[in-house]
CSV table of C-alpha atoms and ligand atoms in Angstrom, one decimal:
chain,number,residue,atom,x,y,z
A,1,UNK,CA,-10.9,29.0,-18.7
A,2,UNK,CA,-10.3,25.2,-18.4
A,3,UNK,CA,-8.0,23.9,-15.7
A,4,UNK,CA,-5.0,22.9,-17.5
A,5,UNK,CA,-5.5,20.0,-14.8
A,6,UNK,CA,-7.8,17.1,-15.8
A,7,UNK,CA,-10.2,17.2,-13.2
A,8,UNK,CA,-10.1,13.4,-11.7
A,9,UNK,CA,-8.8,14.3,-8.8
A,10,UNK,CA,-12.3,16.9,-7.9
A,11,UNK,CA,-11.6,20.4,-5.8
A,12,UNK,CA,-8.2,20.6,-3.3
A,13,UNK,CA,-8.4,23.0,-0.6
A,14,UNK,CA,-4.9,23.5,0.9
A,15,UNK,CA,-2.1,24.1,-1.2
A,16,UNK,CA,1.5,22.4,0.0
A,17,UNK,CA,5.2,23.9,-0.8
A,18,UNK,CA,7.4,22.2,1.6
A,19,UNK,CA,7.7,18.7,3.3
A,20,UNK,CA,10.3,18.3,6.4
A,21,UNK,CA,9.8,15.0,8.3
A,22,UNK,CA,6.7,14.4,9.8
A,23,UNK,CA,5.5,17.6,9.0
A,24,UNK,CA,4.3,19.9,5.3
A,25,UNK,CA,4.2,23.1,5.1
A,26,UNK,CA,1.2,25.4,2.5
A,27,UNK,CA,2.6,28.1,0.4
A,28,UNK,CA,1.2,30.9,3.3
A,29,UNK,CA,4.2,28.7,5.6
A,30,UNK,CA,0.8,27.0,7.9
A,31,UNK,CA,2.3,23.7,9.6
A,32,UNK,CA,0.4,20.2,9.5
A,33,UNK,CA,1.0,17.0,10.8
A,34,UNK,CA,1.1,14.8,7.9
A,35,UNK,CA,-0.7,11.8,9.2
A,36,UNK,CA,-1.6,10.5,5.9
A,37,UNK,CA,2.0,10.7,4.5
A,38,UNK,CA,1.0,11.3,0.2
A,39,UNK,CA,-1.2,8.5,1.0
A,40,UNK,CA,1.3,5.8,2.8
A,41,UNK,CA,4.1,6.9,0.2
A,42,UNK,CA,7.0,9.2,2.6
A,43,UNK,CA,7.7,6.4,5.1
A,44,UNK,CA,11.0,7.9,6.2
A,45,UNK,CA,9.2,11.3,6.5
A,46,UNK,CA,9.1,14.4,4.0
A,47,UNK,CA,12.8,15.0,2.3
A,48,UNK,CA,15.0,12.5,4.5
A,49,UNK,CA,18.0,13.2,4.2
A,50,UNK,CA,19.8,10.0,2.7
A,51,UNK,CA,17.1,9.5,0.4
A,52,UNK,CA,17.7,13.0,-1.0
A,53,UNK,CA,21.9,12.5,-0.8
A,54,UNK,CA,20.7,9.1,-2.8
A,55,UNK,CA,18.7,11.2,-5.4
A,56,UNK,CA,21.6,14.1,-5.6
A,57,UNK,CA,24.3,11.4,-5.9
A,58,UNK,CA,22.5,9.5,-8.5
A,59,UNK,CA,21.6,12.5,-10.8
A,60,UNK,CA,25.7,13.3,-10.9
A,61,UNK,CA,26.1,10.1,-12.5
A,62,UNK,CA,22.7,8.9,-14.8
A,63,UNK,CA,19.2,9.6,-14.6
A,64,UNK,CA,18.3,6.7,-17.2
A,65,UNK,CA,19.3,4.4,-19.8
A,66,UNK,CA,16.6,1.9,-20.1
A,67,UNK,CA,16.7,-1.8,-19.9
A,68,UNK,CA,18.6,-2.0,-22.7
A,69,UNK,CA,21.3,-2.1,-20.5
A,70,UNK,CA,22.6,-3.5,-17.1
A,71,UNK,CA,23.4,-1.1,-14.4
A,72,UNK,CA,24.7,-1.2,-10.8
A,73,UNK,CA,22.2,1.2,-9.4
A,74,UNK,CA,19.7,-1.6,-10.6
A,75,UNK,CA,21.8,-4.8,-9.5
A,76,UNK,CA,22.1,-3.5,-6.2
A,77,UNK,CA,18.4,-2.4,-5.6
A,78,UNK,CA,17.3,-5.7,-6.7
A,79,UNK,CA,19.6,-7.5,-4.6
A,80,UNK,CA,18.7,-5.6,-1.3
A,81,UNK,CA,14.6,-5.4,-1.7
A,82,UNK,CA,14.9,-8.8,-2.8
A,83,UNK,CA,16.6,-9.9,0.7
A,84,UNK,CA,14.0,-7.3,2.8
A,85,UNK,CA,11.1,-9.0,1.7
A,86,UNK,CA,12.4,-12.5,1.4
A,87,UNK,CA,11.7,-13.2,-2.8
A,88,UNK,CA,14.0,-14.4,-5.0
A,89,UNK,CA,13.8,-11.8,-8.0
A,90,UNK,CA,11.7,-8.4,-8.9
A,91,UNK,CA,10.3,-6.7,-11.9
A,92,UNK,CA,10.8,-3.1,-11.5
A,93,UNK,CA,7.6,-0.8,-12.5
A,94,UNK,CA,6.3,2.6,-11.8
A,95,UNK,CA,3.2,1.9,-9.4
A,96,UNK,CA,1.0,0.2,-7.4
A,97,UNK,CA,-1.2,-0.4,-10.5
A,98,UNK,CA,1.5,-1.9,-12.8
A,99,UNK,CA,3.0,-3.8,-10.0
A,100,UNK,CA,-0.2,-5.5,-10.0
A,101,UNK,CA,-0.3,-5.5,-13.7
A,102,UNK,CA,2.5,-7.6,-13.8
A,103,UNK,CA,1.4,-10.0,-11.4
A,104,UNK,CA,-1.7,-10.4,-13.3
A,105,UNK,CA,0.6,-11.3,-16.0
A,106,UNK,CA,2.6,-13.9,-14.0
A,107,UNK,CA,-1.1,-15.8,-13.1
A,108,UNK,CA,-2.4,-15.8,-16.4
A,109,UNK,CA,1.5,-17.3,-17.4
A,110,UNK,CA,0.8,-19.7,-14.6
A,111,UNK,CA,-2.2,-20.8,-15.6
A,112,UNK,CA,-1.0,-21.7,-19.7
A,113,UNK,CA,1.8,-23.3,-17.8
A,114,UNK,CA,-1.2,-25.7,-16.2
A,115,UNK,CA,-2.8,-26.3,-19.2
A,116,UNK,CA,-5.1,-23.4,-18.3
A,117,UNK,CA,-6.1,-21.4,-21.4
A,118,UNK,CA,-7.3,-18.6,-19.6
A,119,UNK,CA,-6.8,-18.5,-15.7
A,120,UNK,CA,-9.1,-16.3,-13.5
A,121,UNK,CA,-7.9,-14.8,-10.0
A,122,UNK,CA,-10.0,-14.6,-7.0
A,123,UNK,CA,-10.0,-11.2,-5.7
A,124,UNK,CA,-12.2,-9.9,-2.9
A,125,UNK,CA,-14.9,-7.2,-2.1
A,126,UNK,CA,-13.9,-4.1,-0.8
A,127,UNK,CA,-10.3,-4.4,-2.2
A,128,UNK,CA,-8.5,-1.8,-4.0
A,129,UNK,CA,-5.9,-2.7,-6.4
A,130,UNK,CA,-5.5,0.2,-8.8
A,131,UNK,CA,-6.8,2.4,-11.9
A,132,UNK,CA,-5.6,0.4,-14.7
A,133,UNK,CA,-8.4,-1.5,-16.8
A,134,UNK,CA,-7.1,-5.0,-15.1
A,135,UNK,CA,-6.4,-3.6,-11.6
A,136,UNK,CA,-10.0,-1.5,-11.6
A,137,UNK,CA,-11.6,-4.6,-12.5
A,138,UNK,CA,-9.8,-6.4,-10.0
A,139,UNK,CA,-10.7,-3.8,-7.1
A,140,UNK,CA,-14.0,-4.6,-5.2
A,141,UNK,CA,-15.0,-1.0,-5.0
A,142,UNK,CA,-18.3,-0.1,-7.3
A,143,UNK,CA,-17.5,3.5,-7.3
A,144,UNK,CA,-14.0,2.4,-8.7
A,145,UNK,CA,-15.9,0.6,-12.0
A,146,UNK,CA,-18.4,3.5,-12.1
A,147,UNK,CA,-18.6,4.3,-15.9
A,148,UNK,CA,-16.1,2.1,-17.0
A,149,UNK,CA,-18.1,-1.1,-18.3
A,150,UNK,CA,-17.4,-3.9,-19.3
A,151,UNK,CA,-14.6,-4.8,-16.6
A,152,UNK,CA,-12.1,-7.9,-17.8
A,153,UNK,CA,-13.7,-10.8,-17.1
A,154,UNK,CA,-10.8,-12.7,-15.2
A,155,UNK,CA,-11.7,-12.1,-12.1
A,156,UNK,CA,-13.8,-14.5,-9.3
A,157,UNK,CA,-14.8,-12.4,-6.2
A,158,UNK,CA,-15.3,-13.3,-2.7
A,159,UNK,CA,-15.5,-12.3,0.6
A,160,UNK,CA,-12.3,-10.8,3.0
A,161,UNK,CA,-12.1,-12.7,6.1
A,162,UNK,CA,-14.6,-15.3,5.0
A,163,UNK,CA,-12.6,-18.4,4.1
A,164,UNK,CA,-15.3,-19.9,3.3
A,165,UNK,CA,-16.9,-18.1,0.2
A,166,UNK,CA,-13.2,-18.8,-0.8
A,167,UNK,CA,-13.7,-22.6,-0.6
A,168,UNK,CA,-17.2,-22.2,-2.4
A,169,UNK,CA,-15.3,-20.7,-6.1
A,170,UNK,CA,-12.5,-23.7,-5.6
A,171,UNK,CA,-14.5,-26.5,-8.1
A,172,UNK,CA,-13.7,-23.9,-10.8
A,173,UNK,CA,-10.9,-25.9,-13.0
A,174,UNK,CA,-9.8,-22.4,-14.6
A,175,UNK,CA,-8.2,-20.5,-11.3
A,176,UNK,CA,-4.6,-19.5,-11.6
A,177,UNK,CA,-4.1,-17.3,-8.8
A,178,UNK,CA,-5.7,-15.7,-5.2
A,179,UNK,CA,-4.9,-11.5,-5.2
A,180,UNK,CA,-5.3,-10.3,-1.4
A,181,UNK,CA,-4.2,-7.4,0.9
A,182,UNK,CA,-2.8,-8.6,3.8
A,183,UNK,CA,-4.9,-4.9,5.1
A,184,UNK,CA,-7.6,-3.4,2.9
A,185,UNK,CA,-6.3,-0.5,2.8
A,186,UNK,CA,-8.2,2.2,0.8
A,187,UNK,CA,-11.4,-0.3,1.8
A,188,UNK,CA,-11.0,1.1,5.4
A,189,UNK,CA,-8.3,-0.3,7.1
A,190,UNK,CA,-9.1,-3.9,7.6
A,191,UNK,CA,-6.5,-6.2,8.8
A,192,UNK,CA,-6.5,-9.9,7.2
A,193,UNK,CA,-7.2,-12.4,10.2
A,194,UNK,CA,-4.0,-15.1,10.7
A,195,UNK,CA,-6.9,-17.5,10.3
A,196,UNK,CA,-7.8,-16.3,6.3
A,197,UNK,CA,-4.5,-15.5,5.5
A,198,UNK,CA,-3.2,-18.8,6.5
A,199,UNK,CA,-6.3,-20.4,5.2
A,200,UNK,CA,-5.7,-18.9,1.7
A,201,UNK,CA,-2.0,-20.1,1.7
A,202,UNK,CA,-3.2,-23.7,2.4
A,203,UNK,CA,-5.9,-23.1,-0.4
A,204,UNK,CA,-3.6,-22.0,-2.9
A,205,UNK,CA,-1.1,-24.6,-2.0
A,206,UNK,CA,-3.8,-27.6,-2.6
A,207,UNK,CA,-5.0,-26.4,-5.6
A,208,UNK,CA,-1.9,-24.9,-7.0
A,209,UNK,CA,-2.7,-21.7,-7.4
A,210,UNK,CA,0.2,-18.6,-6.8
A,211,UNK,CA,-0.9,-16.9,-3.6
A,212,UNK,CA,-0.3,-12.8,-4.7
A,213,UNK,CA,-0.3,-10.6,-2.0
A,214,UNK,CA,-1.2,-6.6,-2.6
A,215,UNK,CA,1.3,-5.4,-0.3
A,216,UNK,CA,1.9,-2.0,-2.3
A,217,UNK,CA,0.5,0.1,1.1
A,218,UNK,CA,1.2,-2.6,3.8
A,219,UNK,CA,5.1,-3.4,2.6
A,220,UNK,CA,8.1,-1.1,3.3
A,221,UNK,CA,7.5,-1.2,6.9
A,222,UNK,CA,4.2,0.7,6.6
A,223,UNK,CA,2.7,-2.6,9.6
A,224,UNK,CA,5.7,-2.3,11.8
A,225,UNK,CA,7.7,-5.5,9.7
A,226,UNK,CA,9.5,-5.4,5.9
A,227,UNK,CA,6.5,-6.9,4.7
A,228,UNK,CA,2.8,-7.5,6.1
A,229,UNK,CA,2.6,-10.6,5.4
A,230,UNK,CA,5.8,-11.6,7.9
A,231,UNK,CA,3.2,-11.1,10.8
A,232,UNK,CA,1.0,-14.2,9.5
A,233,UNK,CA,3.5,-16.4,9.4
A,234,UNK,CA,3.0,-17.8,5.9
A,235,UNK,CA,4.7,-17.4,2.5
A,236,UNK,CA,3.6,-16.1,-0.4
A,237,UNK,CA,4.7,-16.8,-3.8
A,238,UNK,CA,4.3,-13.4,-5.8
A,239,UNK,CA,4.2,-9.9,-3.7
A,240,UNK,CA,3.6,-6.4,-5.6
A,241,UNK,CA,4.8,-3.4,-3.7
A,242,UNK,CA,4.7,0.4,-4.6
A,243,UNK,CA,3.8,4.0,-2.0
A,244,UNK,CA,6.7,3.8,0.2
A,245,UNK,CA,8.9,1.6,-1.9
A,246,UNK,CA,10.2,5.3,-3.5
A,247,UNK,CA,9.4,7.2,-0.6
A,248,UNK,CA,8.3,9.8,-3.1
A,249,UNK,CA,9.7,8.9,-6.1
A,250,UNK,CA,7.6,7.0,-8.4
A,251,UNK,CA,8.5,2.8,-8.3
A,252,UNK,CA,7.0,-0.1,-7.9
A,253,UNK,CA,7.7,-4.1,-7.8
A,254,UNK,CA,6.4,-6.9,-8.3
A,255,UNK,CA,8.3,-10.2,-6.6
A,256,UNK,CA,8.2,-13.7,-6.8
A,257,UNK,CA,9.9,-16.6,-5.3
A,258,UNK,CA,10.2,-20.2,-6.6
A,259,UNK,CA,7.9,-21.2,-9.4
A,260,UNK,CA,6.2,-18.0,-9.9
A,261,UNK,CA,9.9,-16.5,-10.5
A,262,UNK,CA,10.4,-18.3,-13.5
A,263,UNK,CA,7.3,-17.2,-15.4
A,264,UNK,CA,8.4,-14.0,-17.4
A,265,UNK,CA,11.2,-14.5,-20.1
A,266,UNK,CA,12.9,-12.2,-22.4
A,267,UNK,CA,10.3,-10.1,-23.9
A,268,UNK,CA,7.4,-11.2,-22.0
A,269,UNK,CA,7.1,-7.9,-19.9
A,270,UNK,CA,8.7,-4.7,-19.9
A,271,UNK,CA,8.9,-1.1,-19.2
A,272,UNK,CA,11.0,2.1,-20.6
A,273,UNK,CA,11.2,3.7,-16.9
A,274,UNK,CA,11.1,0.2,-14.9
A,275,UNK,CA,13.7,0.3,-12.7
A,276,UNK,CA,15.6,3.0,-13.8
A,277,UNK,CA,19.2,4.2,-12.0
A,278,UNK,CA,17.6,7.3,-10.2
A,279,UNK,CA,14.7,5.1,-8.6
A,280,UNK,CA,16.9,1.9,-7.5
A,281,UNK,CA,19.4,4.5,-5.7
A,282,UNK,CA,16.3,5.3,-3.7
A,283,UNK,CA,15.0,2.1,-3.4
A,284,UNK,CA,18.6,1.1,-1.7
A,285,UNK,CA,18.4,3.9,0.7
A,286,UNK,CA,14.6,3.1,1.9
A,287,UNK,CA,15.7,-0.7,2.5
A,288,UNK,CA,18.9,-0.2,4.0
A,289,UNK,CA,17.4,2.9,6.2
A,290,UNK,CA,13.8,0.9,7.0
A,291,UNK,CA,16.6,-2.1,8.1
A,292,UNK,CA,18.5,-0.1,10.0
A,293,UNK,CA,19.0,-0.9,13.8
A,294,UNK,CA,18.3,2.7,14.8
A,295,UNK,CA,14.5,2.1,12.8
A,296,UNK,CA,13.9,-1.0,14.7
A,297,UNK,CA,15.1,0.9,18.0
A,298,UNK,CA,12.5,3.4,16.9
A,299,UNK,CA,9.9,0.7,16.5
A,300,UNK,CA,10.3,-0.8,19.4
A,301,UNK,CA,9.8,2.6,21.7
A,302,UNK,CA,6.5,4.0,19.5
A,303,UNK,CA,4.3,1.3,18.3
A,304,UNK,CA,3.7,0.2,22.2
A,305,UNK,CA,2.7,3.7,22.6
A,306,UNK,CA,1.2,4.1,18.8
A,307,UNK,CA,-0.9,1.0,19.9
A,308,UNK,CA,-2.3,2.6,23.4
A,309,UNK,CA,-2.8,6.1,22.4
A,310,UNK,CA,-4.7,4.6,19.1
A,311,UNK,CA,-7.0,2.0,21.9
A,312,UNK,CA,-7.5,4.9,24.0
A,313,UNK,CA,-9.4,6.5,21.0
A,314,UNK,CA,-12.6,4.1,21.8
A,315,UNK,CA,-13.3,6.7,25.3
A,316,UNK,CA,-14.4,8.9,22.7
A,317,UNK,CA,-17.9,8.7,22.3
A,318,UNK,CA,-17.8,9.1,18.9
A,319,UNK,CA,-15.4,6.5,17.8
A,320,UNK,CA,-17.4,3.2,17.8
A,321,UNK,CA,-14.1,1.1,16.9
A,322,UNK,CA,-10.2,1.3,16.0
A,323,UNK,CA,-8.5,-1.2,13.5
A,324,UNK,CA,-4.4,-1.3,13.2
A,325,UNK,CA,-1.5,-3.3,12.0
A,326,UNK,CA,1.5,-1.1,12.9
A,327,UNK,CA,1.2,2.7,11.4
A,328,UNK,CA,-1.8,1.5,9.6
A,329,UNK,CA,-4.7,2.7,11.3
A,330,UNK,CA,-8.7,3.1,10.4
A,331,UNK,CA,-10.8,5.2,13.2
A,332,UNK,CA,-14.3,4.0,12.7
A,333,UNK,CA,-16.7,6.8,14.0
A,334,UNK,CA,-20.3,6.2,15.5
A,335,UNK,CA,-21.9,8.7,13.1
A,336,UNK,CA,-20.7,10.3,9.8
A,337,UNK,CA,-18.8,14.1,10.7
A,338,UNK,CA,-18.5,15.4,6.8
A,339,UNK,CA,-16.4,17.9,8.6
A,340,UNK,CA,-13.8,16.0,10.4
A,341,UNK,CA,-11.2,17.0,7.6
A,342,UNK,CA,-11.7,20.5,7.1
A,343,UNK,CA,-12.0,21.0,11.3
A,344,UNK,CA,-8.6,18.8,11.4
A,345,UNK,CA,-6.7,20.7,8.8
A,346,UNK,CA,-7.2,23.7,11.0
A,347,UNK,CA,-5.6,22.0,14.1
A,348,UNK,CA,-2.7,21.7,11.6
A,349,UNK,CA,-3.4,17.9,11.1
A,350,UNK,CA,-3.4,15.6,7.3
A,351,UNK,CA,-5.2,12.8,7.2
A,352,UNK,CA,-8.0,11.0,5.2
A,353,UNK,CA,-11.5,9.2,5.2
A,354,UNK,CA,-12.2,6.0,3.5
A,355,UNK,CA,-15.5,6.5,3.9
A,356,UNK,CA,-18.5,8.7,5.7
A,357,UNK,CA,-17.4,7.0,9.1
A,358,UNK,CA,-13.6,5.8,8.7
A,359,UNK,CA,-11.2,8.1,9.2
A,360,UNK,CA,-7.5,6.7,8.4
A,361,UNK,CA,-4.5,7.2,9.8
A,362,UNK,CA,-1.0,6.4,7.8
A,363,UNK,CA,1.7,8.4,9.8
A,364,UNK,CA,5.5,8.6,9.2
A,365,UNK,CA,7.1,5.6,10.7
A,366,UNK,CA,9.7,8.3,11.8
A,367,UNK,CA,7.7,9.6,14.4
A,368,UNK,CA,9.3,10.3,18.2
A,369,UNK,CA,6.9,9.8,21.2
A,370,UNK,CA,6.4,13.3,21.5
A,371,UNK,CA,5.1,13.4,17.9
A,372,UNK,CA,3.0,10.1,18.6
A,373,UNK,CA,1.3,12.1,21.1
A,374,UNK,CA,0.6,15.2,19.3
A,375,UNK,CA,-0.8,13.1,16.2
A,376,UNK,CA,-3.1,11.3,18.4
A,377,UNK,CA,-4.0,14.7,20.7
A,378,UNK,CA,-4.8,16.3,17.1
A,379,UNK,CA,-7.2,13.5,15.6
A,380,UNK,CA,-9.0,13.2,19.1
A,381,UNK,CA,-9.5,17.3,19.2
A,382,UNK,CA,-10.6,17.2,15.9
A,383,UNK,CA,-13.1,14.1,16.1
A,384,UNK,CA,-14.3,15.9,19.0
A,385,UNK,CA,-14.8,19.4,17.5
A,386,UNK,CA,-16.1,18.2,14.3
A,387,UNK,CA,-18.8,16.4,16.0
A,388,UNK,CA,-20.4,19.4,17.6
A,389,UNK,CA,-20.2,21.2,14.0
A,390,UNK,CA,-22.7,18.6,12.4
B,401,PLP,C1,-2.5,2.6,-3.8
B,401,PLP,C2,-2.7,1.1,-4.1
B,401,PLP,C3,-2.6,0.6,-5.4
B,401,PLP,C4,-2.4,1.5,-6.6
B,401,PLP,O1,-1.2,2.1,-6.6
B,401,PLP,P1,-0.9,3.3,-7.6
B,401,PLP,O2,0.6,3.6,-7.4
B,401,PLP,O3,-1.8,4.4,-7.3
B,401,PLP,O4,-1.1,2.7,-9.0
B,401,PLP,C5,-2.8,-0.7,-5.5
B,401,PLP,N1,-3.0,-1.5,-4.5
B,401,PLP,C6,-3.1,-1.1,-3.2
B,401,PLP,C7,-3.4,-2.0,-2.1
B,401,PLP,C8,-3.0,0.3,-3.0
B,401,PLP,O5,-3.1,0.8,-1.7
């Protein structure tokens, strides 16, 4: 019989019931280490506790009522994510992918606003910026486009970390708009240097273009800050957001500040979920709990140990190289070990590969020091083990 499943998503081996904090649980009651986190989506950890009083509290009053309507749940969601990542206003989505959508949007606004008929973004290789036809054309990733040609043809590309090849696309008259991780992410963890990022700021600045940052892994304290692009010192004019902006509920954002947030009028953009009450009651509780004291308290004690623990990684003699910005983390291996994954979830441990050599490493930025330690004792058992299965 078919699976009732449409099979994008290929084979799955385990089979999860239960989430508590750092840890899920399969449906025979086996323990794992979540290091991976639904992909950089349960920040706080699996079923926090004020998230789910936020979800329980919510659904006593309304689920929904579209955006035909005002609603406090909304107001104040706004308001607060608004202050965290230092923009002036949001539109409310349901993902990664139509948070970018929507920025997309805002460029090609930008552009007719500059007497651009059609304004192109440069986007860069190995980025990842969704399934949608705009954001798959978008991502530098050829088994992303695999099938699916044509791709929209608004898009320049160049190189990440090579300011230059940035430079070389800006005699075109038609750009609106620069779309950039502050990481690459999904492209194997690789951090933006202060030098590019900075570099694409001044860019965008001198040829007024809106500098859009991808930030739906690297926001929502997923780097150690609100927002990635607070380490670079710079500010960007549009930011989309998503993964742990719901902490497992299904929202995303896109924000802008100054210019860019005065691009979309009525009926411009829109969505029937968008920003409904349930979501923005959770979207409150992540901000106000990933702004806490006690979080930055947290912070403070495991990312110097995070940080050492992750270093110490390169003694192995299979790990060529580490990458990190905060609890993002990309373990680059000397040789590919096709079993790493399998030998790990049996050392009770979750995590991922970007690639035949890049393991990556997204934990719950709830972790103690103990469970720092055990997270990084389980991927260096398992890097070890899996190598002597090849
Ligand atoms: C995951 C991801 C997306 C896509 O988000 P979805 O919620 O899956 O649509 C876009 N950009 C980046 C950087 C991502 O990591």
């Amino acid at each position: 019989m078919l699976n009732p499943i449409m099979s994008s998503y290929g084979p799955r081996q385990l089979q999860i019931e239960r989430g508590d904090g750092c840890y899920l649980y399969d449906e025979q009651g086996i323990q794992y280490f979540d290091g991976l986190c639904g992909i950089g989506v349960c920040n706080l950890g699996h079923n926090h506790p004020s998230v789910t009083g936020a979800i329980q509290g919510q659904a006593l009053d309304l689920l929904h009522c579209s955006n035909l309507y005002k609603n406090s749940s909304q107001d104040n969601a706004a308001k607060s994510l608004c202050d965290f990542a230092r923009m002036d206003n949001v539109f409310f989505a349901n993902s990664g992918a139509e948070a970018n959508e929507a920025a997309l949007k805002l460029a090609r606004l930008w552009g007719k606003k500059n007497a651009i008929e059609y304004g192109k973004v440069i986007v860069f290789e190995r980025a990842f910026h969704g399934r949608t036809f705009a954001t798959l054309s978008a991502t530098g990733n050829p088994k992303v486009h695999e099938g699916f040609d044509p791709l929209l043809d608004q898009f320049y590309r160049a190189e990440y970390n090579d300011l230059d090849s940035v430079k070389a696309l800006a005699h075109h008259q038609d750009i609106a708009a620069i779309l950039v991780e502050p990481v690459q992410g999904e492209g194997g963890v690789h951090p933006a240097s202060t030098e590019f990022l900075q570099g694409l700021r001044q860019l965008a600045t001198n040829n007024n273009w809106l500098l859009m940052l991808d930030e739906v892994q690297t926001g929502n304290g997923r780097t150690g800050k609100p927002y990635a692009y607070m380490h670079y010192d710079i500010t960007p004019d549009v930011i989309t957001t998503a993964k742990g902006l719901g902490n497992g509920v299904p929202v995303g954002a896109c924000m802008a500040r100054r210019k860019a947030a005065e691009l979309f009028t009525p009926g411009t953009h829109g969505s029937t979920y968008g920003g409904n009450p349930l979501v923005c009651s959770v979207v409150s509780e992540v901000v106000s709990e990933l702004s806490s004291n006690h979080m930055g308290e947290l912070f403070n004690e495991t990312l110097p140990i995070l940080t050492e623990r992750v270093l110490g990684l390169t003694e192995l003699q299979q790990v060529s190289a580490v990458r990190q910005l905060g609890f993002m983390i990309g373990i680059e291996l000397a040789h590919a070990q096709p079993k790493f994954l399998e030998v790990a979830a049996k050392n009770g441990l979750l995590a991922n590969m970007t690639g035949p050599t890049t393991i990556r490493l997204l934990p719950p930025l709830i972790m103690t020091i103990d469970q720092v330690n055990e997270l990084i004792d389980k991927v260096a058992l398992s890097i070890a083990q899996s190598a002597k299965e090849e």
